Amino acid sequence: LIGMARPEHLTCWNISAGTYPRGASLMSRLRFLIGYAILAPSSHNTQPWRFQIDESGVDVYTDRSRLLEVIDGEGRQLFMSVGGALFNLRAAMRRFGHEPNVEFFPSKRETDLVARVTHGRKIATTIEDVELFDAIPARHTNRQPFDPVPVSFRITDALVRAAHREGAWLMRLHPDERTRAAELIAAADRKQFNDKRFRKELAHWLVSNKSARGDGIPGYSKSYGAPSTATTLLVRTFDIGGRVAEGERDLVNGSPMLAVLGTDRDDERAWLNAGQAMQRALLTACVHGLSASFLNQALELDEFRTEFEDLTGHGQPQLVLRFGYGATARPTPRRPVGEVLGAPEIPYAVASEPKQNVG
Ligand SMILES: Cc1cc2nc3c(=O)[nH]c(=O)nc-3n(C[C@H](O)[C@H](O)[C@H](O)COP(=O)(O)O)c2cc1C
């Protein structure tokens, strides 16, 4: 574990079906399943989720105190991150033979409560259930260049179907579209790094390799070429946009597969679907031995997002994903289950404000 995050924030990845507390109370079993939910990816590894367990199921909440105000003011990525955790929870419930029944936005009063997952009827676990479940702790974002090995149409099709099953679409870009996307991503990088607020927010979530934090992105995962202890200072202080832009452009152009995941609508429910679709697609990729990483900067700025809409001609682009074959990436820290249990605390002033209509 030399050069890695604190061991206690990585032990959560050493989880396997063998330790499922089969004979224990339902609440203990549900708590075990949440150990899989927290392994979902989240923007800047903010882990903007909370879970509340009771005798019949799990309430899944967004934690808006972890909203990335600069890059994600509307909460699109926050909802997608929670959607990813929700998918893991569903996959884990199926793995142990129960249908997950999901009710979306079950409460008018608790606006952060996005889903209630109850332990449904007994089902026969399929091979696909087991494969997706086993992929949860094996999946890691891999930002390294991928091998120049093509991704087959069969696997592309599996990813397209994975997204579709969760109410989203996934479109693989042709090489000329990919070149255009690479230019847009590089332009977005330059614009973002030129913005002091963006640099400050990013620097806050970049952590040193040995950080005691259970969240944020460690230097070994995303370093911008700097030693891990210097990354935060580098990002906060200098406009390294030109350098980042060139690096990401090369990464995109060298990717065997670039894809856009999107939805027809653009509201909280659509973002939850996009997050579930994201996670089903990432786990499916993992099952096929593929690595993936995200290039979302162009969708965080309205002018570039519109260009992605034109490029895909499909609806609302939500995520840009790069797929390919590469070395295994290292795990990033997670806050343990005990730290994310219980409904989020909402200050009275916020709780009493009318809900914004983001539809
Ligand atoms: C909605 C969403 C958007 C993301 N956007 C980016 C991105 O634009 N660039 C990037 O390098 N990583 C991005 N990530 C990846 C996260 O930084 C990563 O999931 C997190 O650091 C945890 O690491 P892990 O995926 O290896 O578990 C995104 C993740 C999510 C869920």
PDB file of C-alpha atoms and ligand atoms in Angstrom, residues 13 39-46 76-78 80-81 139-143 216-218 221-222 224 248 278 293-297 300 318-319 330-334, ligand 1:
ATOM      1  CA  TRP A  13     -12.817  -2.640  -1.669  1.00  0.00           C
ATOM      2  CA  LEU A  39     -18.085   1.727  -4.421  1.00  0.00           C
ATOM      3  CA  ALA A  40     -19.848   3.652  -7.217  1.00  0.00           C
ATOM      4  CA  PRO A  41     -17.911   6.367  -9.033  1.00  0.00           C
ATOM      5  CA  SER A  42     -18.810   9.986  -8.237  1.00  0.00           C
ATOM      6  CA  SER A  43     -17.684  13.304  -9.671  1.00  0.00           C
ATOM      7  CA  HIS A  44     -14.446  14.384  -7.930  1.00  0.00           C
ATOM      8  CA  ASN A  45     -15.086  11.382  -5.642  1.00  0.00           C
ATOM      9  CA  THR A  46     -17.466  13.532  -3.588  1.00  0.00           C
ATOM     10  CA  ARG A  76     -26.725  16.756 -12.815  1.00  0.00           C
ATOM     11  CA  GLN A  77     -23.528  14.930 -11.834  1.00  0.00           C
ATOM     12  CA  LEU A  78     -24.616  14.701  -8.204  1.00  0.00           C
ATOM     13  CA  MET A  80     -25.756  10.613 -11.688  1.00  0.00           C
ATOM     14  CA  SER A  81     -23.329   9.694  -8.903  1.00  0.00           C
ATOM     15  CA  ARG A 139     -14.108  -1.347 -11.528  1.00  0.00           C
ATOM     16  CA  HIS A 140     -11.831   1.693 -11.225  1.00  0.00           C
ATOM     17  CA  THR A 141     -11.566   4.835 -13.331  1.00  0.00           C
ATOM     18  CA  ASN A 142      -8.476   4.444 -15.528  1.00  0.00           C
ATOM     19  CA  ARG A 143      -7.115   7.774 -16.839  1.00  0.00           C
ATOM     20  CA  GLY A 216     -11.411  13.215  -3.071  1.00  0.00           C
ATOM     21  CA  ILE A 217      -9.130  12.105  -5.900  1.00  0.00           C
ATOM     22  CA  PRO A 218      -5.635  10.937  -4.872  1.00  0.00           C
ATOM     23  CA  SER A 221      -5.321   8.547  -9.825  1.00  0.00           C
ATOM     24  CA  LYS A 222      -5.243  12.028 -11.384  1.00  0.00           C
ATOM     25  CA  TYR A 224      -1.655  16.292 -14.084  1.00  0.00           C
ATOM     26  CA  GLU A 248      -6.729  15.188 -22.855  1.00  0.00           C
ATOM     27  CA  MET A 278     -23.581   4.711 -16.513  1.00  0.00           C
ATOM     28  CA  SER A 293     -12.654   6.987 -17.842  1.00  0.00           C
ATOM     29  CA  PHE A 294     -14.777  10.133 -17.987  1.00  0.00           C
ATOM     30  CA  LEU A 295     -14.226  13.331 -19.982  1.00  0.00           C
ATOM     31  CA  ASN A 296     -17.079  15.466 -18.831  1.00  0.00           C
ATOM     32  CA  GLN A 297     -15.599  18.950 -18.943  1.00  0.00           C
ATOM     33  CA  GLU A 300     -20.150  21.284 -17.799  1.00  0.00           C
ATOM     34  CA  GLN A 318     -24.984  13.562 -19.892  1.00  0.00           C
ATOM     35  CA  LEU A 319     -21.579  11.818 -19.902  1.00  0.00           C
ATOM     36  CA  ARG A 330      -5.764   1.582  -8.430  1.00  0.00           C
ATOM     37  CA  PRO A 331      -8.732   2.003  -6.101  1.00  0.00           C
ATOM     38  CA  THR A 332      -9.629   5.419  -4.672  1.00  0.00           C
ATOM     39  CA  PRO A 333     -10.733   6.014  -1.058  1.00  0.00           C
ATOM     40  CA  ARG A 334     -14.288   5.717   0.185  1.00  0.00           C
TER      41      ARG A 334
HETATM   42  C1  LIG B   1     -20.938  11.875 -13.083  1.00  0.00           C
HETATM   43  C2  LIG B   1     -19.443  11.701 -13.057  1.00  0.00           C
HETATM   44  C3  LIG B   1     -18.634  12.574 -13.772  1.00  0.00           C
HETATM   45  C4  LIG B   1     -17.243  12.423 -13.774  1.00  0.00           C
HETATM   46  N1  LIG B   1     -16.469  13.266 -14.532  1.00  0.00           N
HETATM   47  C5  LIG B   1     -15.132  13.086 -14.591  1.00  0.00           C
HETATM   48  C6  LIG B   1     -14.322  13.890 -15.459  1.00  0.00           C
HETATM   49  O1  LIG B   1     -14.826  14.750 -16.188  1.00  0.00           O
HETATM   50  N2  LIG B   1     -12.991  13.673 -15.486  1.00  0.00           N
HETATM   51  C7  LIG B   1     -12.402  12.699 -14.721  1.00  0.00           C
HETATM   52  O2  LIG B   1     -11.191  12.535 -14.800  1.00  0.00           O
HETATM   53  N3  LIG B   1     -13.144  11.895 -13.900  1.00  0.00           N
HETATM   54  C8  LIG B   1     -14.487  12.073 -13.823  1.00  0.00           C
HETATM   55  N4  LIG B   1     -15.256  11.239 -13.020  1.00  0.00           N
HETATM   56  C9  LIG B   1     -14.597  10.120 -12.294  1.00  0.00           C
HETATM   57  C10 LIG B   1     -14.444  10.375 -10.795  1.00  0.00           C
HETATM   58  O3  LIG B   1     -13.423  11.316 -10.556  1.00  0.00           O
HETATM   59  C11 LIG B   1     -14.149   9.032 -10.103  1.00  0.00           C
HETATM   60  O4  LIG B   1     -15.279   8.214 -10.241  1.00  0.00           O
HETATM   61  C12 LIG B   1     -13.820   9.178  -8.620  1.00  0.00           C
HETATM   62  O5  LIG B   1     -12.619   9.854  -8.468  1.00  0.00           O
HETATM   63  C13 LIG B   1     -13.745   7.818  -7.909  1.00  0.00           C
HETATM   64  O6  LIG B   1     -12.793   6.988  -8.502  1.00  0.00           O
HETATM   65  P1  LIG B   1     -13.191   5.551  -9.096  1.00  0.00           P
HETATM   66  O7  LIG B   1     -14.121   5.772 -10.243  1.00  0.00           O
HETATM   67  O8  LIG B   1     -11.880   4.947  -9.571  1.00  0.00           O
HETATM   68  O9  LIG B   1     -13.829   4.733  -8.036  1.00  0.00           O
HETATM   69  C14 LIG B   1     -16.641  11.377 -13.016  1.00  0.00           C
HETATM   70  C15 LIG B   1     -17.477  10.515 -12.296  1.00  0.00           C
HETATM   71  C16 LIG B   1     -18.861  10.650 -12.312  1.00  0.00           C
HETATM   72  C17 LIG B   1     -19.721   9.677 -11.563  1.00  0.00           C
END
